[in-house]
Short mmCIF file of N, CA and C in Angstrom, two decimals:
data_model
loop_
_atom_site.label_atom_id
_atom_site.label_comp_id
_atom_site.label_asym_id
_atom_site.label_seq_id
_atom_site.Cartn_x
_atom_site.Cartn_y
_atom_site.Cartn_z
N MET A 1 0.85 -1.17 0.00
CA MET A 1 0.00 0.00 0.00
C MET A 1 0.90 1.23 0.00
N LYS A 2 0.53 2.22 -0.77
CA LYS A 2 1.30 3.46 -0.84
C LYS A 2 1.20 4.19 0.49
N PRO A 3 2.28 4.91 0.89
CA PRO A 3 2.27 5.60 2.18
C PRO A 3 1.08 6.52 2.37
N ALA A 4 0.67 7.25 1.34
CA ALA A 4 -0.47 8.16 1.48
C ALA A 4 -1.75 7.39 1.76
N LEU A 5 -1.93 6.25 1.08
CA LEU A 5 -3.12 5.43 1.32
C LEU A 5 -3.08 4.81 2.71
N LEU A 6 -1.90 4.37 3.14
CA LEU A 6 -1.76 3.78 4.46
C LEU A 6 -2.10 4.82 5.53
N ALA A 7 -1.58 6.03 5.38
CA ALA A 7 -1.87 7.09 6.35
C ALA A 7 -3.36 7.40 6.38
N ALA A 8 -4.01 7.44 5.22
CA ALA A 8 -5.45 7.70 5.17
C ALA A 8 -6.22 6.58 5.85
N ALA A 9 -5.79 5.34 5.68
CA ALA A 9 -6.46 4.21 6.31
C ALA A 9 -6.32 4.27 7.83
N VAL A 10 -5.13 4.65 8.29
CA VAL A 10 -4.92 4.77 9.74
C VAL A 10 -5.79 5.87 10.31
N LEU A 11 -5.83 7.03 9.64
CA LEU A 11 -6.65 8.13 10.12
C LEU A 11 -8.13 7.76 10.10
N ALA A 12 -8.56 7.05 9.09
CA ALA A 12 -9.97 6.65 9.00
C ALA A 12 -10.33 5.68 10.11
N ALA A 13 -9.37 4.88 10.54
CA ALA A 13 -9.64 3.90 11.60
C ALA A 13 -9.77 4.56 12.96
N GLY A 14 -9.29 5.77 13.11
CA GLY A 14 -9.38 6.45 14.39
C GLY A 14 -8.20 6.11 15.27
N PRO A 15 -8.21 6.59 16.52
CA PRO A 15 -7.09 6.34 17.41
C PRO A 15 -6.96 4.85 17.71
N ALA A 16 -5.74 4.43 17.93
CA ALA A 16 -5.50 3.02 18.22
C ALA A 16 -6.16 2.64 19.53
N ALA A 17 -6.74 1.46 19.55
CA ALA A 17 -7.36 0.96 20.77
C ALA A 17 -6.27 0.56 21.74
N ALA A 18 -6.55 0.74 23.03
CA ALA A 18 -5.59 0.33 24.04
C ALA A 18 -5.45 -1.18 24.00
N ALA A 19 -4.25 -1.64 24.24
CA ALA A 19 -4.01 -3.08 24.26
C ALA A 19 -4.79 -3.68 25.43
N PRO A 20 -5.36 -4.87 25.23
CA PRO A 20 -6.08 -5.48 26.34
C PRO A 20 -5.13 -5.79 27.48
N PRO A 21 -5.62 -5.73 28.71
CA PRO A 21 -4.76 -6.01 29.84
C PRO A 21 -4.23 -7.45 29.80
N ALA A 22 -3.03 -7.65 30.32
CA ALA A 22 -2.39 -8.97 30.32
C ALA A 22 -2.72 -9.70 31.63
N TRP A 23 -3.39 -10.81 31.51
CA TRP A 23 -3.77 -11.62 32.66
C TRP A 23 -2.64 -12.56 33.06
N GLU A 24 -2.50 -12.76 34.35
CA GLU A 24 -1.61 -13.78 34.91
C GLU A 24 -2.44 -14.57 35.89
N GLY A 25 -2.90 -15.74 35.45
CA GLY A 25 -3.78 -16.54 36.29
C GLY A 25 -5.09 -15.82 36.52
N ASP A 26 -5.41 -15.57 37.80
CA ASP A 26 -6.68 -14.91 38.14
C ASP A 26 -6.50 -13.42 38.39
N ALA A 27 -5.43 -12.83 37.85
CA ALA A 27 -5.12 -11.45 38.21
C ALA A 27 -4.64 -10.63 37.02
N LEU A 28 -4.80 -9.33 37.17
CA LEU A 28 -4.25 -8.35 36.23
C LEU A 28 -3.20 -7.56 37.00
N PRO A 29 -1.94 -7.99 36.94
CA PRO A 29 -0.92 -7.37 37.79
C PRO A 29 -0.52 -5.95 37.40
N VAL A 30 -0.73 -5.56 36.16
CA VAL A 30 -0.33 -4.23 35.72
C VAL A 30 -1.52 -3.28 35.83
N PRO A 31 -1.37 -2.18 36.58
CA PRO A 31 -2.47 -1.21 36.67
C PRO A 31 -2.90 -0.73 35.28
N LEU A 32 -4.15 -0.35 35.19
CA LEU A 32 -4.71 0.10 33.92
C LEU A 32 -4.32 1.52 33.57
N THR A 33 -3.81 2.26 34.56
CA THR A 33 -3.42 3.65 34.33
C THR A 33 -2.06 3.91 34.97
N ALA A 34 -1.43 4.99 34.55
CA ALA A 34 -0.16 5.39 35.15
C ALA A 34 -0.40 6.14 36.46
N THR A 35 -1.61 6.65 36.64
CA THR A 35 -1.96 7.37 37.86
C THR A 35 -2.44 6.38 38.90
N PRO A 36 -1.81 6.37 40.08
CA PRO A 36 -2.27 5.44 41.12
C PRO A 36 -3.73 5.71 41.50
N GLY A 37 -4.40 4.64 41.93
CA GLY A 37 -5.77 4.79 42.37
C GLY A 37 -5.87 5.62 43.63
N ASP A 38 -6.99 6.30 43.77
CA ASP A 38 -7.24 7.15 44.93
C ASP A 38 -8.33 6.48 45.77
N PRO A 39 -8.00 6.02 46.99
CA PRO A 39 -8.99 5.32 47.80
C PRO A 39 -10.25 6.15 48.10
N ALA A 40 -10.10 7.45 48.29
CA ALA A 40 -11.27 8.30 48.58
C ALA A 40 -12.21 8.34 47.37
N ARG A 41 -11.65 8.48 46.18
CA ARG A 41 -12.50 8.45 44.98
C ARG A 41 -13.12 7.07 44.80
N GLY A 42 -12.36 6.02 45.10
CA GLY A 42 -12.88 4.66 44.98
C GLY A 42 -14.06 4.43 45.91
N ARG A 43 -13.94 4.87 47.16
CA ARG A 43 -15.05 4.72 48.11
C ARG A 43 -16.27 5.49 47.62
N ALA A 44 -16.05 6.70 47.12
CA ALA A 44 -17.17 7.52 46.61
C ALA A 44 -17.83 6.83 45.42
N LEU A 45 -17.06 6.21 44.55
CA LEU A 45 -17.63 5.49 43.41
C LEU A 45 -18.47 4.31 43.86
N VAL A 46 -17.98 3.57 44.83
CA VAL A 46 -18.73 2.42 45.32
C VAL A 46 -20.03 2.89 45.99
N ALA A 47 -19.97 3.97 46.76
CA ALA A 47 -21.14 4.48 47.46
C ALA A 47 -22.17 5.08 46.51
N GLU A 48 -21.71 5.61 45.38
CA GLU A 48 -22.59 6.25 44.41
C GLU A 48 -23.17 5.17 43.49
N ARG A 49 -24.41 4.88 43.63
CA ARG A 49 -25.04 3.72 43.00
C ARG A 49 -25.23 3.80 41.49
N ARG A 50 -25.19 4.97 40.90
CA ARG A 50 -25.47 5.08 39.47
C ARG A 50 -24.26 4.79 38.60
N THR A 51 -23.07 4.85 39.16
CA THR A 51 -21.87 4.65 38.35
C THR A 51 -21.32 3.24 38.48
N SER A 52 -20.93 2.87 39.67
CA SER A 52 -20.26 1.57 39.84
C SER A 52 -21.23 0.42 40.01
N LEU A 53 -22.37 0.67 40.59
CA LEU A 53 -23.39 -0.35 40.81
C LEU A 53 -22.99 -1.42 41.82
N CYS A 54 -21.85 -1.26 42.50
CA CYS A 54 -21.34 -2.29 43.42
C CYS A 54 -22.35 -2.65 44.50
N LEU A 55 -23.00 -1.64 45.06
CA LEU A 55 -23.88 -1.88 46.20
C LEU A 55 -25.21 -2.55 45.83
N LEU A 56 -25.46 -2.70 44.54
CA LEU A 56 -26.65 -3.45 44.16
C LEU A 56 -26.53 -4.90 44.61
N CYS A 57 -25.31 -5.42 44.64
CA CYS A 57 -25.09 -6.83 44.96
C CYS A 57 -24.23 -7.06 46.19
N HIS A 58 -23.26 -6.17 46.45
CA HIS A 58 -22.29 -6.38 47.52
C HIS A 58 -22.63 -5.59 48.77
N PRO A 59 -22.63 -6.24 49.95
CA PRO A 59 -22.58 -5.46 51.19
C PRO A 59 -21.20 -4.80 51.27
N ALA A 60 -21.14 -3.65 51.91
CA ALA A 60 -19.86 -2.94 52.02
C ALA A 60 -19.85 -2.14 53.31
N PRO A 61 -18.67 -1.92 53.87
CA PRO A 61 -18.56 -1.14 55.10
C PRO A 61 -18.67 0.36 54.83
N ILE A 62 -19.84 0.76 54.37
CA ILE A 62 -20.12 2.18 54.13
C ILE A 62 -21.37 2.50 54.94
N PRO A 63 -21.19 3.14 56.10
CA PRO A 63 -22.34 3.43 56.97
C PRO A 63 -23.44 4.19 56.25
N GLY A 64 -24.67 3.81 56.54
CA GLY A 64 -25.82 4.49 56.00
C GLY A 64 -26.22 4.06 54.60
N GLN A 65 -25.50 3.12 54.02
CA GLN A 65 -25.82 2.67 52.67
C GLN A 65 -26.51 1.31 52.72
N GLN A 66 -27.65 1.22 52.09
CA GLN A 66 -28.31 -0.07 51.94
C GLN A 66 -27.60 -0.80 50.81
N ALA A 67 -27.35 -2.08 51.02
CA ALA A 67 -26.60 -2.83 50.01
C ALA A 67 -27.25 -4.18 49.76
N GLY A 68 -26.89 -4.77 48.65
CA GLY A 68 -27.40 -6.09 48.29
C GLY A 68 -26.71 -7.19 49.06
N ASN A 69 -27.20 -8.40 48.89
CA ASN A 69 -26.59 -9.54 49.56
C ASN A 69 -26.40 -10.72 48.61
N LEU A 70 -26.25 -10.43 47.32
CA LEU A 70 -26.06 -11.48 46.32
C LEU A 70 -24.60 -11.85 46.12
N ALA A 71 -23.70 -11.00 46.56
CA ALA A 71 -22.29 -11.18 46.28
C ALA A 71 -21.49 -11.06 47.58
N PRO A 72 -20.21 -11.41 47.55
CA PRO A 72 -19.40 -11.35 48.76
C PRO A 72 -19.36 -9.95 49.37
N ASP A 73 -19.29 -9.92 50.69
CA ASP A 73 -19.14 -8.67 51.43
C ASP A 73 -17.78 -8.07 51.06
N LEU A 74 -17.75 -6.77 50.81
CA LEU A 74 -16.51 -6.12 50.46
C LEU A 74 -15.62 -5.86 51.68
N ALA A 75 -16.19 -5.96 52.88
CA ALA A 75 -15.38 -5.82 54.09
C ALA A 75 -14.31 -6.91 54.07
N GLY A 76 -13.07 -6.52 54.27
CA GLY A 76 -11.97 -7.46 54.26
C GLY A 76 -11.47 -7.85 52.89
N ALA A 77 -11.97 -7.21 51.85
CA ALA A 77 -11.57 -7.58 50.48
C ALA A 77 -10.06 -7.42 50.28
N GLY A 78 -9.47 -6.41 50.89
CA GLY A 78 -8.03 -6.18 50.74
C GLY A 78 -7.19 -7.25 51.41
N ALA A 79 -7.76 -7.94 52.37
CA ALA A 79 -7.04 -9.04 53.03
C ALA A 79 -7.23 -10.35 52.26
N ARG A 80 -8.34 -10.48 51.55
CA ARG A 80 -8.63 -11.73 50.83
C ARG A 80 -7.99 -11.79 49.46
N TRP A 81 -7.86 -10.63 48.80
CA TRP A 81 -7.37 -10.60 47.43
C TRP A 81 -6.31 -9.52 47.27
N SER A 82 -5.36 -9.76 46.40
CA SER A 82 -4.35 -8.74 46.08
C SER A 82 -4.99 -7.67 45.18
N ALA A 83 -4.27 -6.58 45.03
CA ALA A 83 -4.75 -5.53 44.11
C ALA A 83 -4.93 -6.10 42.71
N ALA A 84 -4.00 -6.95 42.27
CA ALA A 84 -4.08 -7.54 40.94
C ALA A 84 -5.30 -8.44 40.80
N GLN A 85 -5.62 -9.19 41.85
CA GLN A 85 -6.80 -10.06 41.81
C GLN A 85 -8.09 -9.23 41.82
N LEU A 86 -8.11 -8.19 42.63
CA LEU A 86 -9.29 -7.32 42.65
C LEU A 86 -9.49 -6.65 41.30
N ARG A 87 -8.41 -6.17 40.70
CA ARG A 87 -8.49 -5.53 39.39
C ARG A 87 -9.09 -6.50 38.38
N GLY A 88 -8.63 -7.73 38.38
CA GLY A 88 -9.15 -8.73 37.45
C GLY A 88 -10.63 -8.98 37.65
N ARG A 89 -11.05 -9.07 38.89
CA ARG A 89 -12.46 -9.33 39.17
C ARG A 89 -13.35 -8.18 38.72
N ILE A 90 -12.86 -6.96 38.88
CA ILE A 90 -13.64 -5.80 38.45
C ILE A 90 -13.64 -5.68 36.93
N VAL A 91 -12.49 -5.84 36.32
CA VAL A 91 -12.39 -5.70 34.87
C VAL A 91 -13.29 -6.72 34.18
N ASP A 92 -13.17 -7.99 34.54
CA ASP A 92 -13.98 -9.01 33.87
C ASP A 92 -13.99 -10.32 34.67
N ALA A 93 -14.93 -10.43 35.58
CA ALA A 93 -15.04 -11.63 36.43
C ALA A 93 -15.37 -12.88 35.63
N ARG A 94 -15.83 -12.71 34.39
CA ARG A 94 -16.13 -13.88 33.55
C ARG A 94 -14.88 -14.71 33.28
N ARG A 95 -13.71 -14.09 33.34
CA ARG A 95 -12.46 -14.83 33.14
C ARG A 95 -12.25 -15.87 34.22
N LEU A 96 -12.79 -15.62 35.40
CA LEU A 96 -12.64 -16.53 36.54
C LEU A 96 -13.79 -17.51 36.65
N ASN A 97 -14.98 -17.04 36.29
CA ASN A 97 -16.18 -17.86 36.39
C ASN A 97 -17.13 -17.43 35.27
N PRO A 98 -17.19 -18.20 34.19
CA PRO A 98 -18.06 -17.81 33.07
C PRO A 98 -19.53 -17.67 33.45
N ALA A 99 -19.95 -18.28 34.55
CA ALA A 99 -21.35 -18.21 34.96
C ALA A 99 -21.60 -17.11 36.00
N THR A 100 -20.61 -16.26 36.26
CA THR A 100 -20.77 -15.22 37.27
C THR A 100 -21.93 -14.28 36.94
N ILE A 101 -22.52 -13.74 37.98
CA ILE A 101 -23.55 -12.72 37.76
C ILE A 101 -22.94 -11.32 37.76
N MET A 102 -21.65 -11.23 38.12
CA MET A 102 -20.99 -9.92 38.14
C MET A 102 -20.69 -9.49 36.70
N PRO A 103 -21.15 -8.30 36.34
CA PRO A 103 -20.88 -7.83 34.98
C PRO A 103 -19.41 -7.46 34.81
N PRO A 104 -18.92 -7.50 33.59
CA PRO A 104 -17.56 -7.03 33.32
C PRO A 104 -17.58 -5.50 33.30
N PHE A 105 -16.89 -4.89 34.24
CA PHE A 105 -16.97 -3.43 34.36
C PHE A 105 -15.99 -2.68 33.48
N HIS A 106 -14.98 -3.38 32.94
CA HIS A 106 -14.05 -2.68 32.05
C HIS A 106 -13.71 -3.56 30.84
N ALA A 107 -14.67 -4.32 30.40
CA ALA A 107 -14.52 -5.13 29.19
C ALA A 107 -15.72 -4.87 28.31
N THR A 108 -15.51 -4.97 27.02
CA THR A 108 -16.62 -4.71 26.10
C THR A 108 -16.85 -5.85 25.12
N ASP A 109 -16.11 -6.93 25.26
CA ASP A 109 -16.25 -8.04 24.32
C ASP A 109 -17.28 -9.05 24.80
N ALA A 110 -17.92 -9.71 23.86
CA ALA A 110 -18.86 -10.79 24.12
C ALA A 110 -19.98 -10.41 25.08
N LEU A 111 -20.44 -9.18 24.99
CA LEU A 111 -21.55 -8.75 25.82
C LEU A 111 -22.86 -8.97 25.07
N ARG A 112 -23.91 -9.24 25.82
CA ARG A 112 -25.22 -9.43 25.20
C ARG A 112 -26.19 -8.42 25.78
N ARG A 113 -27.16 -8.06 24.98
CA ARG A 113 -28.25 -7.18 25.41
C ARG A 113 -27.74 -5.86 25.97
N VAL A 114 -26.86 -5.21 25.21
CA VAL A 114 -26.31 -3.92 25.61
C VAL A 114 -27.02 -2.85 24.79
N GLY A 115 -27.54 -1.84 25.47
CA GLY A 115 -28.21 -0.75 24.78
C GLY A 115 -27.26 -0.05 23.83
N SER A 116 -27.77 0.43 22.72
CA SER A 116 -26.91 1.02 21.70
C SER A 116 -26.05 2.18 22.22
N PRO A 117 -26.54 3.03 23.14
CA PRO A 117 -25.65 4.10 23.62
C PRO A 117 -24.42 3.58 24.37
N TRP A 118 -24.48 2.36 24.88
CA TRP A 118 -23.39 1.81 25.69
C TRP A 118 -22.55 0.78 24.96
N GLN A 119 -22.91 0.42 23.75
CA GLN A 119 -22.14 -0.59 23.02
C GLN A 119 -20.72 -0.09 22.78
N GLY A 120 -19.76 -0.98 23.07
CA GLY A 120 -18.36 -0.66 22.87
C GLY A 120 -17.75 0.23 23.94
N ARG A 121 -18.52 0.53 24.99
CA ARG A 121 -18.04 1.39 26.08
C ARG A 121 -18.02 0.59 27.37
N PRO A 122 -16.95 0.67 28.15
CA PRO A 122 -16.95 -0.02 29.43
C PRO A 122 -17.83 0.71 30.44
N VAL A 123 -18.32 -0.01 31.44
CA VAL A 123 -19.11 0.61 32.50
C VAL A 123 -18.24 1.58 33.29
N LEU A 124 -17.02 1.14 33.61
CA LEU A 124 -16.09 1.98 34.37
C LEU A 124 -14.86 2.29 33.52
N GLU A 125 -14.40 3.52 33.60
CA GLU A 125 -13.16 3.90 32.94
C GLU A 125 -11.98 3.30 33.71
N ALA A 126 -10.83 3.24 33.09
CA ALA A 126 -9.66 2.62 33.71
C ALA A 126 -9.31 3.27 35.04
N GLN A 127 -9.35 4.58 35.13
CA GLN A 127 -9.00 5.25 36.40
C GLN A 127 -10.02 4.93 37.49
N GLN A 128 -11.28 4.79 37.12
CA GLN A 128 -12.29 4.42 38.10
C GLN A 128 -12.02 3.03 38.66
N VAL A 129 -11.62 2.11 37.80
CA VAL A 129 -11.26 0.76 38.27
C VAL A 129 -10.11 0.86 39.26
N GLU A 130 -9.09 1.62 38.93
CA GLU A 130 -7.93 1.75 39.82
C GLU A 130 -8.30 2.42 41.14
N ASP A 131 -9.21 3.39 41.11
CA ASP A 131 -9.65 4.04 42.34
C ASP A 131 -10.39 3.04 43.24
N ILE A 132 -11.26 2.23 42.65
CA ILE A 132 -12.00 1.24 43.44
C ILE A 132 -11.05 0.19 44.00
N VAL A 133 -10.09 -0.26 43.21
CA VAL A 133 -9.09 -1.22 43.70
C VAL A 133 -8.34 -0.62 44.88
N ALA A 134 -7.95 0.64 44.78
CA ALA A 134 -7.21 1.30 45.87
C ALA A 134 -8.04 1.32 47.14
N TRP A 135 -9.34 1.62 47.04
CA TRP A 135 -10.18 1.62 48.23
C TRP A 135 -10.35 0.21 48.78
N LEU A 136 -10.62 -0.75 47.92
CA LEU A 136 -10.79 -2.13 48.40
C LEU A 136 -9.54 -2.63 49.10
N GLN A 137 -8.37 -2.19 48.67
CA GLN A 137 -7.12 -2.59 49.33
C GLN A 137 -7.02 -2.06 50.75
N THR A 138 -7.76 -0.99 51.07
CA THR A 138 -7.73 -0.47 52.44
C THR A 138 -8.61 -1.28 53.37
N LEU A 139 -9.46 -2.14 52.81
CA LEU A 139 -10.40 -2.92 53.63
C LEU A 139 -9.73 -4.21 54.07
N ARG A 140 -9.10 -4.17 55.21
CA ARG A 140 -8.34 -5.33 55.71
C ARG A 140 -8.93 -5.89 56.97
#
């Protein structure tokens, strides 16, 4: 392909997609962002029900918040799982258990019944995942 045609094809394709995270067993050891997670933002995301949706299923040590009881309690999550394991579970728990009821919060492949405005978009951005992981790591 001629250089001008190649450049036009690259521009037409849009920005390069980020490489998928590299799994090691049940974990994603490399953070999704260069900016470390912020535990305060992570706690706020978990408490805010419209963004993360965590409290729909998980009990959590957040006073005054009503929470679901379908999934493991988040209290002690930092003692039970490493940051890499928590990141993996948030990004795409289907990798660990294909029958899980936990949605993939930072994966967009093989999804079913996704509304058109959300197709191809993760529920949580990479920094939001890292913020939630940082907060969960404080729960020991």
